[in-house]
Each structure stands twice: as C-alpha cells, then as structure tokens.
Coordinates of C-alpha atoms in Angstrom, one line a residue:
X7 CA -31.6 -39.5 -7.2
X8 CA -31.5 -36.0 -8.2
X9 CA -29.8 -33.5 -8.9
X10 CA -28.2 -30.2 -10.1
X11 CA -26.1 -31.2 -12.1
X12 CA -24.7 -35.2 -12.5
X13 CA -21.2 -35.7 -13.6
X14 CA -21.3 -38.3 -15.7
X15 CA -19.2 -40.7 -17.4
X16 CA -16.1 -40.1 -16.2
X17 CA -12.8 -41.3 -14.4
X18 CA -12.9 -39.3 -11.3
X19 CA -9.4 -38.5 -9.8
X20 CA -9.9 -37.4 -6.4
X21 CA -7.5 -35.6 -5.1
X22 CA -5.5 -37.2 -2.4
X23 CA -3.2 -39.0 -5.6
X24 CA -4.6 -41.9 -5.5
X25 CA -4.9 -43.2 -9.5
X26 CA -8.6 -42.5 -11.2
X27 CA -11.6 -44.8 -11.3
X28 CA -15.3 -44.6 -12.6
X29 CA -17.1 -42.3 -10.8
X30 CA -20.2 -40.4 -10.9
X31 CA -20.3 -36.8 -9.6
X32 CA -23.5 -35.7 -8.2
X33 CA -23.4 -31.7 -6.9
X34 CA -26.6 -29.9 -5.4
X35 CA -26.1 -26.4 -5.1
X36 CA -22.7 -25.5 -4.5
X37 CA -21.5 -28.9 -2.8
X38 CA -20.9 -32.4 -4.0
X39 CA -22.5 -34.6 -2.5
X40 CA -22.7 -37.8 -4.4
X41 CA -19.4 -39.7 -6.4
X42 CA -19.3 -43.6 -7.6
X43 CA -21.6 -44.8 -10.1
X44 CA -25.2 -43.1 -9.7
X45 CA -26.9 -45.3 -12.1
X46 CA -30.8 -44.4 -12.6
X47 CA -29.4 -41.2 -11.6
X48 CA -31.9 -37.9 -13.3
X49 CA -30.5 -34.0 -12.5
X50 CA -31.2 -30.9 -14.2
X51 CA -28.1 -30.3 -15.2
X52 CA -26.2 -33.9 -17.3
X53 CA -22.1 -33.0 -18.1
X54 CA -21.2 -36.6 -20.6
X55 CA -17.8 -37.0 -19.6
X56 CA -17.0 -40.0 -21.1
X57 CA -13.3 -40.0 -21.5
X58 CA -12.4 -37.8 -19.6
X59 CA -11.0 -37.1 -16.5
X60 CA -13.1 -34.9 -13.9
X61 CA -9.9 -33.9 -10.9
X62 CA -10.7 -30.5 -8.5
X63 CA -10.4 -27.0 -9.8
X64 CA -6.8 -25.7 -10.4
X65 CA -5.6 -23.4 -8.2
X66 CA -3.5 -20.5 -9.6
X67 CA -1.4 -19.8 -7.0
X68 CA 0.1 -16.7 -7.9
X69 CA -1.9 -14.5 -11.3
X70 CA -2.2 -10.4 -11.2
X71 CA -5.6 -10.5 -12.5
X72 CA -6.5 -8.6 -9.7
X73 CA -8.5 -5.8 -11.4
X74 CA -9.2 -8.5 -14.5
X75 CA -10.9 -10.9 -12.4
X76 CA -14.2 -9.9 -14.4
X77 CA -13.4 -9.5 -18.1
X78 CA -14.4 -12.1 -19.6
X79 CA -11.5 -13.5 -21.8
X80 CA -9.5 -13.5 -18.2
X81 CA -12.5 -16.0 -17.4
X82 CA -12.7 -18.6 -19.6
X83 CA -8.7 -18.4 -20.1
X84 CA -8.6 -19.4 -16.9
X85 CA -11.7 -21.9 -16.9
X86 CA -9.9 -23.6 -20.5
X87 CA -6.9 -24.6 -18.3
X88 CA -8.6 -26.4 -15.6
X89 CA -8.4 -23.3 -13.5
X90 CA -11.4 -22.2 -11.1
X91 CA -9.5 -19.6 -8.1
X92 CA -7.0 -17.0 -8.4
X93 CA -5.0 -16.4 -5.6
X94 CA -4.3 -12.0 -5.7
X95 CA -2.6 -9.3 -4.3
X96 CA 1.0 -10.7 -4.8
X97 CA 4.3 -9.2 -5.2
X98 CA 3.5 -7.0 -1.9
X99 CA 1.7 -5.0 -4.4
X100 CA -1.9 -3.8 -4.8
X101 CA -5.5 -2.1 -4.6
X102 CA -6.3 -2.7 -0.6
X103 CA -6.2 -1.8 2.8
X104 CA -5.7 1.4 1.2
X105 CA -7.0 4.8 4.3
X106 CA -5.9 7.4 1.6
X107 CA -6.8 7.8 -2.4
X108 CA -2.2 8.7 -3.1
X109 CA -1.9 5.1 -1.9
X110 CA -4.3 3.8 -4.2
X111 CA -3.4 5.6 -6.9
X112 CA 0.7 3.9 -5.9
X113 CA -0.3 1.3 -6.7
X114 CA -2.5 1.5 -9.4
X115 CA 0.2 3.6 -10.9
X116 CA 3.3 1.2 -10.4
X117 CA 2.1 -1.9 -12.0
X118 CA -0.5 -1.1 -13.5
X119 CA 1.8 -3.4 -15.9
X120 CA 1.4 -5.6 -13.9
X121 CA -3.1 -5.0 -12.1
X122 CA -4.4 -3.0 -14.9
X123 CA -6.4 0.0 -13.3
X124 CA -8.9 -1.2 -11.1
X125 CA -12.6 -1.3 -12.7
X126 CA -14.3 1.4 -10.0
X127 CA -11.7 1.8 -6.9
X128 CA -11.1 5.5 -7.5
X129 CA -9.8 5.9 -2.8
X130 CA -10.1 5.2 -0.1
X131 CA -10.4 1.0 -0.2
X132 CA -10.2 -2.2 3.2
X133 CA -9.7 -5.5 1.9
X134 CA -13.8 -6.2 3.2
X135 CA -14.7 -3.9 0.0
X136 CA -12.4 -4.7 -2.2
X137 CA -13.3 -8.8 -1.4
X138 CA -17.6 -7.8 -1.7
X139 CA -16.2 -5.9 -4.9
X140 CA -15.6 -9.5 -5.8
X141 CA -19.2 -11.0 -5.3
X142 CA -21.2 -11.6 -8.8
X143 CA -18.5 -9.8 -10.9
X144 CA -16.2 -13.3 -11.5
X145 CA -16.8 -16.7 -12.2
X146 CA -14.1 -17.2 -11.0
X147 CA -13.5 -18.2 -6.9
X148 CA -10.5 -15.2 -5.7
X149 CA -8.7 -15.4 -2.5
X150 CA -6.9 -12.3 -1.4
X151 CA -3.1 -11.2 -0.3
X152 CA -2.3 -8.5 2.2
X153 CA 0.1 -6.7 -0.1
X154 CA 3.0 -5.6 2.2
X155 CA 4.4 -2.3 -0.3
X156 CA 1.1 -1.3 -0.3
X157 CA 0.7 -1.5 3.2
X158 CA 4.7 0.4 4.2
X159 CA 4.0 3.1 0.9
X160 CA 0.0 3.4 3.6
X161 CA 1.6 4.0 6.5
X162 CA 5.2 5.9 5.2
X163 CA 4.9 7.1 1.7
X164 CA 7.8 5.8 -0.1
X165 CA 10.3 6.7 2.6
X166 CA 13.7 4.6 1.4
X167 CA 14.0 3.9 5.0
X168 CA 13.5 1.2 7.9
X169 CA 10.6 1.9 10.1
X170 CA 9.7 3.7 13.9
X171 CA 8.3 1.7 16.5
X172 CA 5.0 3.4 15.5
X173 CA 4.9 3.6 11.9
X174 CA 5.5 -1.1 12.4
X175 CA 2.9 -0.4 14.4
X176 CA 0.1 1.7 12.4
X177 CA 1.0 -2.1 9.2
X178 CA 0.6 -4.2 11.8
X179 CA -2.7 -3.0 12.2
X180 CA -3.8 -3.3 8.6
X181 CA -2.4 -6.5 8.6
X182 CA -4.5 -7.3 11.3
X183 CA -7.9 -5.4 9.8
X184 CA -6.9 -7.6 6.6
X185 CA -7.1 -10.5 8.0
X186 CA -10.7 -9.8 10.0
X187 CA -11.7 -9.0 6.7
X188 CA -11.2 -12.3 5.6
X189 CA -7.5 -11.6 3.6
X190 CA -5.9 -15.5 2.9
X191 CA -2.3 -14.1 4.1
X192 CA 0.6 -12.2 3.7
X193 CA 2.5 -11.3 0.0
X194 CA 5.6 -9.4 -0.4
X195 CA 7.7 -8.2 -3.0
X196 CA 11.3 -7.6 -1.8
X197 CA 12.7 -6.4 -5.5
X198 CA 10.3 -4.1 -6.3
X199 CA 9.3 -0.7 -4.3
X200 CA 8.8 0.5 -1.2
X201 CA 8.4 -3.4 0.1
X202 CA 12.7 -3.4 -1.2
X203 CA 13.1 -0.5 1.2
X204 CA 11.9 -3.6 4.6
X205 CA 14.1 -5.6 6.0
X206 CA 13.7 -8.3 7.8
X207 CA 13.2 -7.6 11.2
X208 CA 9.7 -5.8 9.8
X209 CA 8.2 -8.3 7.4
X210 CA 9.3 -10.8 10.4
X211 CA 7.3 -8.6 12.7
X212 CA 4.1 -8.4 10.0
X213 CA 4.1 -12.3 9.5
X214 CA 3.1 -12.4 13.7
X215 CA -0.6 -12.3 12.9
X216 CA -1.6 -15.1 10.1
X217 CA -2.0 -18.3 12.9
X218 CA -1.4 -20.4 10.2
X219 CA -2.1 -18.5 6.8
X220 CA 1.2 -18.8 4.8
X221 CA 4.0 -15.4 4.1
X222 CA 3.7 -15.1 0.3
X223 CA 7.1 -14.3 -0.9
X224 CA 8.5 -12.8 -4.0
X225 CA 12.0 -12.7 -2.8
X226 CA 15.0 -10.2 -2.8
X227 CA 16.9 -12.7 -5.3
X228 CA 16.6 -15.4 -7.6
X229 CA 18.4 -16.8 -10.2
X230 CA 21.6 -17.6 -9.2
X231 CA 21.5 -15.5 -6.6
X232 CA 18.9 -17.7 -5.2
X233 CA 20.8 -18.8 -1.8
X234 CA 20.5 -15.5 -1.1
X235 CA 17.1 -15.3 -0.9
X236 CA 15.9 -17.9 0.5
X237 CA 18.4 -17.2 3.5
X238 CA 16.8 -14.8 4.3
X239 CA 13.9 -16.5 3.8
X240 CA 14.8 -19.1 6.8
X241 CA 15.2 -15.6 8.5
X242 CA 11.6 -14.2 8.4
X243 CA 10.0 -17.2 9.9
X244 CA 12.5 -18.3 12.4
X245 CA 11.7 -14.7 13.6
X246 CA 8.1 -14.3 12.7
X247 CA 7.2 -15.2 16.5
X248 CA 4.3 -17.5 14.8
X249 CA 4.6 -20.6 15.2
X250 CA 5.8 -22.9 12.4
X251 CA 5.1 -19.9 9.6
X252 CA 4.3 -21.3 6.6
X253 CA 5.8 -20.2 3.5
X254 CA 4.9 -19.9 0.3
X255 CA 7.5 -18.7 -2.4
X256 CA 6.5 -17.4 -5.7
X257 CA 7.4 -17.7 -9.1
X258 CA 10.6 -20.2 -7.6
X259 CA 12.6 -20.4 -10.7
X260 CA 16.7 -20.0 -11.9
X261 CA 19.4 -23.1 -12.5
X262 CA 17.5 -25.8 -9.8
X263 CA 20.9 -27.4 -9.4
X264 CA 21.1 -23.5 -7.9
X265 CA 17.5 -23.1 -6.4
X266 CA 17.0 -26.8 -4.6
X267 CA 19.6 -26.4 -2.5
X268 CA 19.0 -23.8 -0.3
X269 CA 15.1 -25.5 -0.1
X270 CA 16.1 -28.7 0.7
X271 CA 18.3 -27.2 3.3
X272 CA 15.4 -25.1 4.7
X273 CA 12.7 -28.3 5.0
X274 CA 16.2 -29.8 6.4
X275 CA 15.8 -27.4 9.0
X276 CA 12.4 -28.1 10.0
X277 CA 11.1 -24.8 8.1
X278 CA 7.6 -25.0 6.2
X279 CA 8.4 -23.5 2.6
X280 CA 6.5 -24.3 -0.9
X281 CA 7.1 -22.5 -4.1
X282 CA 4.8 -22.9 -7.3
X283 CA 6.2 -22.1 -10.7
X284 CA 5.2 -21.5 -14.3
X285 CA 6.6 -23.8 -17.4
X286 CA 8.8 -20.9 -19.4
X287 CA 11.7 -20.0 -19.3
X288 CA 10.7 -15.9 -19.5
X289 CA 9.3 -13.8 -16.9
X290 CA 7.8 -10.1 -17.3
X291 CA 7.2 -7.5 -15.1
X292 CA 7.7 -3.9 -14.8
X293 CA 10.1 -2.2 -17.3
X294 CA 12.1 -0.1 -14.8
X295 CA 12.1 -3.2 -12.5
X296 CA 14.1 -4.0 -14.6
X297 CA 16.1 -1.5 -16.0
X298 CA 16.0 1.4 -13.9
X299 CA 19.7 1.5 -11.8
X300 CA 19.5 0.8 -8.0
X301 CA 19.9 5.0 -7.7
X302 CA 16.9 6.1 -8.7
X303 CA 13.8 5.7 -6.0
X304 CA 11.3 3.5 -8.3
X305 CA 8.7 4.4 -5.2
X306 CA 9.1 8.1 -4.9
X307 CA 8.3 8.1 -9.5
X308 CA 8.4 11.7 -9.3
X309 CA 11.5 12.4 -8.4
X310 CA 12.7 9.1 -10.6
X311 CA 11.0 10.8 -13.3
X312 CA 12.7 14.3 -12.6
X313 CA 16.1 12.2 -12.6
X314 CA 14.8 10.1 -15.9
X315 CA 14.3 13.4 -17.7
X316 CA 18.0 15.7 -16.2
X317 CA 20.2 13.4 -15.5
X318 CA 22.4 10.8 -17.8
X319 CA 21.0 7.4 -16.6
X320 CA 24.3 4.0 -16.7
X321 CA 21.8 1.5 -17.9
X322 CA 23.8 -2.3 -17.9
X323 CA 22.7 -2.4 -21.7
X324 CA 23.6 -5.9 -21.5
X325 CA 19.4 -6.7 -20.8
X326 CA 18.6 -4.8 -23.7
X327 CA 18.1 -8.1 -26.2
X328 CA 16.5 -10.0 -23.2
X329 CA 13.7 -7.4 -23.2
X330 CA 10.3 -7.5 -24.9
X331 CA 7.6 -4.8 -25.3
X332 CA 4.4 -6.1 -23.5
X333 CA 3.0 -2.9 -22.7
X334 CA 2.9 0.3 -23.8
X335 CA 1.0 2.9 -23.2
X336 CA 1.0 5.7 -26.0
X337 CA 3.4 3.6 -28.5
X338 CA 1.7 0.1 -28.8
X339 CA 3.4 -0.3 -31.8
X340 CA 6.6 -1.3 -30.2
X341 CA 4.6 -4.3 -28.7
X342 CA 5.9 -7.5 -29.5
X343 CA 9.8 -5.9 -30.2
X344 CA 12.1 -6.4 -28.6
X345 CA 13.4 -3.2 -26.7
X346 CA 16.7 -2.8 -29.7
X347 CA 14.6 -3.5 -32.2
X348 CA 11.6 -1.1 -31.3
X349 CA 14.5 1.3 -30.0
X350 CA 15.8 1.1 -34.4
X351 CA 12.5 1.7 -35.4
X352 CA 12.1 5.0 -33.5
X353 CA 15.4 5.9 -34.7
X354 CA 17.3 5.8 -31.5
X355 CA 19.2 3.2 -28.7
X356 CA 18.3 1.6 -27.2
X357 CA 19.6 3.7 -23.2
X358 CA 17.7 6.6 -25.2
X359 CA 14.0 4.8 -26.3
X360 CA 14.5 3.0 -22.1
X361 CA 14.7 6.8 -21.2
X362 CA 11.7 7.6 -22.5
X363 CA 9.2 5.5 -22.9
X364 CA 9.8 5.2 -19.1
X365 CA 8.9 9.1 -19.2
X366 CA 5.6 8.9 -21.8
X367 CA 4.6 6.2 -19.9
X368 CA 5.0 7.5 -16.0
X369 CA 7.0 4.1 -15.4
X370 CA 4.3 1.8 -16.3
X371 CA 5.6 1.1 -19.3
X372 CA 6.1 -3.1 -19.1
X373 CA 8.2 -6.2 -20.7
X374 CA 9.2 -9.9 -21.2
X375 CA 12.1 -11.2 -19.6
X376 CA 14.9 -14.1 -21.4
X377 CA 16.6 -15.6 -18.8
X378 CA 20.2 -16.3 -18.9
X379 CA 19.6 -20.3 -19.2
X380 CA 17.2 -20.5 -22.1
X381 CA 17.1 -23.5 -23.9
X382 CA 17.6 -27.4 -22.9
X383 CA 19.7 -26.5 -19.9
X384 CA 17.1 -25.0 -18.7
X385 CA 14.0 -27.4 -19.5
X386 CA 15.6 -30.3 -17.6
X387 CA 15.8 -27.1 -14.7
X388 CA 12.0 -26.9 -15.1
X389 CA 10.5 -30.5 -15.4
X390 CA 13.0 -30.8 -11.8
X391 CA 11.9 -27.9 -10.4
X392 CA 7.3 -28.9 -11.3
X393 CA 8.6 -32.7 -9.8
X394 CA 9.8 -31.5 -6.4
X395 CA 7.1 -32.3 -3.7
X396 CA 6.9 -28.4 -2.3
X397 CA 5.8 -27.9 -5.4
X398 CA 2.6 -25.4 -6.5
X399 CA 1.4 -24.3 -10.1
X400 CA 1.0 -20.8 -10.6
X401 CA 1.4 -19.0 -13.8
X402 CA 2.0 -15.6 -12.6
X403 CA -0.8 -14.1 -15.8
X404 CA -0.8 -10.8 -16.6
X405 CA -3.3 -10.0 -18.9
X406 CA -2.5 -6.7 -19.0
X407 CA -0.9 -4.9 -22.7
X408 CA -1.1 -6.1 -26.4
X409 CA 1.5 -8.9 -26.4
X410 CA 1.8 -10.1 -22.5
X411 CA 3.7 -13.3 -21.1
X412 CA 1.8 -16.7 -22.6
X413 CA 1.5 -18.5 -19.1
X414 CA -1.4 -16.7 -18.3
X415 CA -2.9 -18.2 -21.2
X416 CA -0.7 -21.0 -21.5
X417 CA 0.8 -22.7 -18.4
X418 CA -1.8 -25.5 -16.8
X419 CA -2.5 -26.4 -20.0
X420 CA 0.9 -26.3 -20.6
X421 CA 1.4 -28.9 -17.5
X422 CA -1.3 -30.8 -17.7
X423 CA -0.8 -31.6 -21.2
X424 CA 3.3 -30.7 -21.9
X425 CA 4.7 -32.2 -18.4
X426 CA 2.6 -35.0 -18.4
X427 CA 1.9 -36.3 -21.3
X428 CA 4.3 -35.8 -23.1
X429 CA 7.8 -36.0 -21.0
X430 CA 6.4 -37.2 -17.7
X431 CA 6.8 -35.3 -14.4
X432 CA 3.8 -35.9 -13.2
X433 CA 1.3 -38.5 -13.4
X434 CA -2.6 -37.1 -13.7
X435 CA -3.1 -37.8 -10.6
X436 CA -0.2 -36.1 -10.1
X437 CA -1.1 -32.9 -11.1
X438 CA -4.0 -33.2 -9.3
X439 CA -2.2 -33.2 -6.0
X440 CA 0.1 -30.2 -7.5
X441 CA -2.4 -27.7 -8.8
X442 CA -5.5 -28.9 -6.8
X443 CA -5.6 -30.1 -3.9
X444 CA -1.3 -29.0 -2.4
X445 CA -2.7 -25.3 -3.2
X446 CA -5.7 -25.5 -1.4
X447 CA -5.0 -26.0 1.6
X448 CA -1.7 -24.6 1.9
X449 CA -3.5 -20.9 1.0
X450 CA -6.4 -22.4 3.8
X451 CA -9.7 -22.7 1.3
X452 CA -12.4 -24.3 2.9
X453 CA -13.7 -27.3 1.2
X454 CA -11.0 -26.8 -2.2
X455 CA -9.2 -29.7 -3.9
X456 CA -10.8 -32.7 -3.4
X457 CA -13.7 -34.5 -5.0
X458 CA -15.0 -36.4 -2.0
X459 CA -18.3 -35.4 -1.1
X460 CA -18.8 -32.2 1.2
X461 CA -16.2 -30.8 -0.5
X462 CA -17.2 -27.6 -2.7
X463 CA -17.8 -28.6 -6.2
X464 CA -15.4 -26.7 -8.1
X465 CA -15.1 -28.6 -11.0
X466 CA -12.5 -29.9 -14.2
X467 CA -13.2 -31.7 -16.8
X468 CA -10.0 -32.3 -18.7
X469 CA -9.3 -34.9 -21.7
X470 CA -5.4 -36.1 -21.3
X471 CA -5.4 -37.1 -24.5
X472 CA -5.7 -33.9 -26.2
X473 CA -5.0 -30.9 -23.6
X474 CA -2.5 -28.4 -25.1
X475 CA -1.4 -25.1 -25.0
X476 CA -1.6 -22.5 -27.3
X477 CA -0.3 -19.4 -26.2
X478 CA 2.7 -18.2 -28.1
X479 CA 5.7 -15.8 -27.6
X480 CA 5.1 -15.1 -30.3
X481 CA 0.4 -15.3 -30.0
X482 CA 0.8 -15.2 -26.3
X483 CA -3.5 -14.2 -26.2
X484 CA -4.1 -18.0 -27.6
X485 CA -6.6 -19.9 -25.3
X486 CA -6.5 -23.7 -26.0
X487 CA -8.6 -25.4 -27.8
X488 CA -12.3 -26.6 -27.1
X489 CA -12.9 -29.7 -26.0
X490 CA -9.5 -30.2 -24.6
X491 CA -10.2 -29.1 -20.3
X492 CA -12.9 -27.5 -18.5
X493 CA -14.5 -26.3 -15.4
X494 CA -16.7 -24.8 -12.8
X495 CA -16.1 -23.2 -9.8
X496 CA -19.1 -24.6 -8.1
X497 CA -20.5 -25.5 -11.0
X498 CA -23.0 -22.8 -11.1
X499 CA -23.0 -24.3 -14.9
X500 CA -21.2 -25.3 -17.6
X501 CA -20.2 -23.4 -20.9
X502 CA -22.6 -23.8 -23.5
X503 CA -22.2 -23.4 -27.8
X504 CA -24.6 -20.5 -27.9
X505 CA -24.9 -19.2 -24.5
X506 CA -25.8 -15.3 -23.8
X507 CA -23.2 -13.5 -21.7
X508 CA -24.4 -15.2 -18.4
X509 CA -25.3 -12.4 -15.2
X510 CA -22.0 -11.7 -12.8
X511 CA -20.4 -15.2 -10.6
X512 CA -18.8 -15.1 -7.6
X513 CA -16.0 -15.2 -5.3
X514 CA -14.3 -17.9 -2.7
X515 CA -13.2 -16.3 0.5
X516 CA -11.6 -17.7 3.8
X517 CA -15.0 -15.5 6.2
X518 CA -17.7 -17.1 3.0
X519 CA -18.0 -19.0 0.4
X520 CA -20.0 -18.3 -2.2
X521 CA -22.3 -20.1 -5.0
X522 CA -24.2 -18.7 -8.6
X523 CA -25.7 -18.9 -10.9
X524 CA -23.1 -19.5 -14.0
X525 CA -19.6 -19.5 -15.7
X526 CA -18.7 -16.9 -18.8
X527 CA -20.4 -17.7 -22.2
X528 CA -17.6 -19.8 -24.6
X529 CA -18.3 -18.6 -27.7
X530 CA -17.8 -23.0 -29.2
X531 CA -18.8 -25.5 -26.5
X532 CA -16.5 -27.1 -23.9
X533 CA -17.6 -30.8 -23.4
X534 CA -18.5 -32.7 -27.2
X535 CA -21.3 -34.8 -26.7
X536 CA -22.9 -33.8 -23.8
X537 CA -26.4 -30.7 -23.7
X538 CA -24.2 -28.0 -26.0
X539 CA -22.2 -29.7 -27.0
X540 CA -22.0 -30.5 -30.9
X541 CA -25.2 -31.9 -32.6
X542 CA -27.7 -30.5 -29.8
X543 CA -29.9 -27.6 -29.2
X544 CA -27.9 -24.4 -27.8
X545 CA -28.8 -23.5 -24.5
X546 CA -28.3 -21.7 -22.1
X547 CA -29.2 -24.0 -19.2
X548 CA -27.6 -22.7 -15.2
X549 CA -27.7 -24.3 -11.8
X550 CA -30.1 -22.4 -9.8
X551 CA -28.3 -19.6 -7.7
X552 CA -28.3 -20.7 -3.7
X553 CA -27.9 -19.2 -0.7
X554 CA -24.7 -17.7 0.6
X555 CA -23.1 -20.6 2.9
X556 CA -20.5 -19.3 5.4
X557 CA -17.6 -20.9 6.5
X558 CA -13.8 -20.0 8.1
X559 CA -11.3 -22.2 9.0
X560 CA -10.3 -23.0 11.8
X561 CA -8.8 -26.3 13.8
X562 CA -11.8 -28.6 12.9
X563 CA -10.9 -29.7 8.4
X564 CA -8.4 -30.9 6.0
X565 CA -8.3 -27.7 4.8
X566 CA -6.9 -25.9 8.2
X567 CA -4.7 -28.5 9.0
X568 CA -3.4 -28.2 4.9
X569 CA -2.4 -24.9 5.7
X570 CA -0.4 -24.4 9.3
X571 CA 1.7 -28.1 8.7
X572 CA 1.5 -28.7 4.7
X573 CA 5.2 -29.8 4.5
X574 CA 5.9 -31.5 7.7
X575 CA 7.2 -34.4 5.4
X576 CA 7.9 -32.8 2.3
X577 CA 11.9 -33.6 3.5
X578 CA 10.6 -37.6 4.3
X579 CA 9.1 -38.0 0.6
X580 CA 12.1 -35.7 -1.7
X581 CA 14.9 -38.7 -1.2
X582 CA 11.6 -41.0 -2.0
X583 CA 10.4 -42.0 -5.7
X584 CA 7.4 -40.8 -6.7
X585 CA 3.9 -42.3 -4.8
X586 CA 0.6 -42.0 -6.0
X587 CA -1.1 -41.6 -2.8
X588 CA -0.9 -38.7 -0.2
X589 CA -3.1 -38.1 2.4
X590 CA -3.8 -34.5 3.7
X591 CA -1.4 -33.5 5.7
X592 CA 1.6 -34.8 3.0
X593 CA 2.5 -34.3 -1.0
X594 CA 4.0 -37.2 -2.6

C-alpha cells in the first residue's frame, strides 16, 4: 500500500462519538482511503501520531477571519488548536455581496474592529469573487454565510425602517444569487446596524430560499434578555415558509438558567435549533455597539459623528469598568487598558474619552467586555451550555487590534484541555462530535467531520494529556504550546521545523472542494518523533497539489442529511445521560 500521507500509530476518534481505537490513516491526494492496521504501508509523508489521538479537523462555527484568513499568523492560531475550517460572514456584516463601493466602504468602516480591512477588495464584490479570492490564499478551509446587514445596506442604505415590497424583492434576489454562487447560509446581526432595523417578517422572507442551509443569527437580545431573542428566533423559524428551517444561534452566552429553558422549549416544539459558544466569560465587539445610545444612528456614520461632536450624550456609566479597549487606531497606547484607566491617563473622564476615541476612529474602535456574572456562577453556566447536545464550538475570534480577546487563540485548545481533561464536561470522543462532526453536518460541509474512507482528509492530531490554552486576557495572542495539537486541512502537509514560507493554500466551499499543497510554516515543529520533529533533519516535504474537485450538496451523504435535520432527535436525547455514540442525524 502506497499513500501520499500516512498518519501512523495514533488512536482514532472517528467523529461519531465512538471510543478511540488504534488505527493508521492512509491518505491519497486529499481523501482518506484507509483507516485501520496498515502495517507495511509506505507514504511520501509519514506522521508519527504515537501516544496521540487522530480526530477530524475542527470547525470554527463562528469566527471573524474574513479579511485575515490569508494571514499566516491567523492560520497558525487556528491550526495549532486543531481547527481546519472557518465559517465566515458572521453577524450579518461582511464584504459581499456589495454592488456599490458605498456598501463595501460602510461594512469595512463599521466592522473594522471585528473583521479588519479586506486586503484587496475596493469596489463592488460578489460572493463568487470573494470565495474565489480564498483559493490559493489560505491554508484553511473557508465557508461563507450571506450577511443580511450587508445586503440590507446595499439595497436600503442606512434606513431605519421596514423594507418596502420592492426593497424586500431586491434583497431576496441577492440572497438567491449568493446561494447560487456558493454561500453556506444566511447570517444576521440584530444588535448591529443596519440589521437591527429589520423585523422578523423581513428576515423570515429572506430565509425562504435557504433550502436546508442554516439561518445563523446574532440575536436581538442575550444574557438576562435571551428569552426575547429566542422568541424572535422561533417566530422566524415558524414564519419563514422554508420547511424545517435550520436555525443556528451565534455565541449563545449568559446564565444557563436563562438561556437553556427557551432553547429546550424550541426543541420540544420541533424547531431545528443549534448554537455555538466559546469557553470565556467576556465578550468582544465594536465600542460603538456597546457604548452608543440607541438614538444615535450608527448605520449613518456621518450623522452619528455629527451628533457625537455637537450634542451631549447620555452615556451608561455603569459600563465603563467592564470595557477594555482592544483596537484604537491612532491611540494604540490605550489598547489593553480599561476605559477608565485610559481616560485617567489622558486626563479626562470616561465619557469624554469614549466620545473622543469614537470620533477619532470614526466609530471603528473595538473592545473586550466583561459579563456581569463573572466568577464561579458564570463558569458553571459556560460548562452547562457546552454540555448541551445542540452545542457546537465557535471561537468568535477577532484578530484585529493590539489587545484582542484571547478566544481566537485559545478557545478550541481550552475546550480540548480544560473542558475535557480537567473538568470532564466532555470525553474526547464527545469533543470530536461537538467540534467537528456536528458542525460539519450543520453547515453542510461535504465529506467533512469524520475520519473514515471517502472523507476529505481534514485531520487533527492531539496530545490529550498536554493540550492547553496559553492565551489570557493579559497576553491574548499566545498560541497553544508546540507538540500538543497540529492539524492539516486535506492533509496538504504537516508543519515542519525550518520549513520555508509556504505558497498559498486553499478553500472549502459549497460548490467546490479544492486541495492545495501546504499549511503555513511554524517556527516550532508540531509532531515530535515524526519526520521533521526533534532530532531529524529539517526539511519541507509536502503533499503534491491535486486537481480541483467538485462537490455539490444534495440529498445524498451524511453532511447534507444532517444539515437539514441535525436536531431532529435532540429533544429526545436531552434528558438522557451523555452517550458515547451518535448517528448521522443525532448528537449525544
């Protein structure tokens, strides 16, 4: 037997919830072709996984790498945690579809502290053009959600009103075209502008063409008011006209006693609802969303800046101690300080300092925000929410600014380390379900999420006894330590000690799957004892490029089936003890 890549000597977690079993994994081109005892097999690249677990590459269901997926530092932040796929286009705001330069300029400026500035787009941009731009520019797989706020602004500008029939038809046409061009679903950001001006009827109408792909929402209310947000989610699901609309709630955070009852009620009603969360008690977003009073029209930047410059602002001063500045262009000295600390250093009050930096950055400042329930009670809520069978993993990672939230650099390592090894919230087999196979089914990623023949070879090798997160609020960009986790989308190649800078990588889309030759070079080797590890000659072996491969989501195959009914059996399982096995339509 001759393979391109042989992952040898590990214990395989197949993504179905089964206990780990000893097996080798043989890969040809980008496909797993054999799983089992492959004694005597040969391969161009042999990865020694002895003492480690081999699991499906993890899927980050909510991450803001839209402008930075091509950045090697961002790629390594993901790959060192076992993440091989980013789901982009979150919170209803990203770069496409934009039919006018004004739309692209607005979403770039308004969400600069979250998504960053796109490296090459500067005018009208279609979903197809955006996705094509990921080809051979990133070592990560990427899927893209249609951002409702971008579409609304493209049709209506900053209007703070309901859409007319003609405007709704224009938005619907953009949704249909975006889906044809490869989008993986539709996202909303109902606390951001302009998404917050849309009502449930507008959103339900735009969900009608999804055809089993998910509606992904940053709800209108979280925390203690999460029941309000979930009530709207349920109303949209009922009214969409799409049979069995698949709904996915983004970063479902807050007290478990408040969040879980409305979620369970929706599942008991038969609604198809999943969610993602990250294992931290603080959030991160744009300062304007947190601090500006509702009367200031954040979607109309010039008008908002005019009000800030000329009128008194009624600030909620109780927020100030909970805000840490993460991204302040032109005042980088303030990044990492709480807003009161930075204001004191500037010789002014918190309200005036907030006004000043919003004006100076044109509303593009970012922040990290503390939750009111920080402490043991909040940590117990994080754990209870992670254990829910409708859960998937999402870092909500933001890679912009000098002092970002640590979640982009540590969320998945923390789930694999702290929440598996230390707290026992999951077994490692259950982690593979929550973080790989469940997300792959939910987002309809063809042939991803399982370790079995016929699947795309997105693989992660994890040292379960050592994996841990190093990123903290004080040092947020620290990657997990070398040796504990490594991963390779489509087994393009495994990082090697001393590897030169690699050529660009690939992309995973709804319509096409492509594989490319390498992942980013890591200054430290990721797999001790294997080729390129300590004691071996440094070299840059890589998997040969393969021809583009086509795949379309249809009725066949577990990914498509799961995307249309992933939560069919969640209500029945919710009150049972966690199991070790799942099936194609359920998660335990």
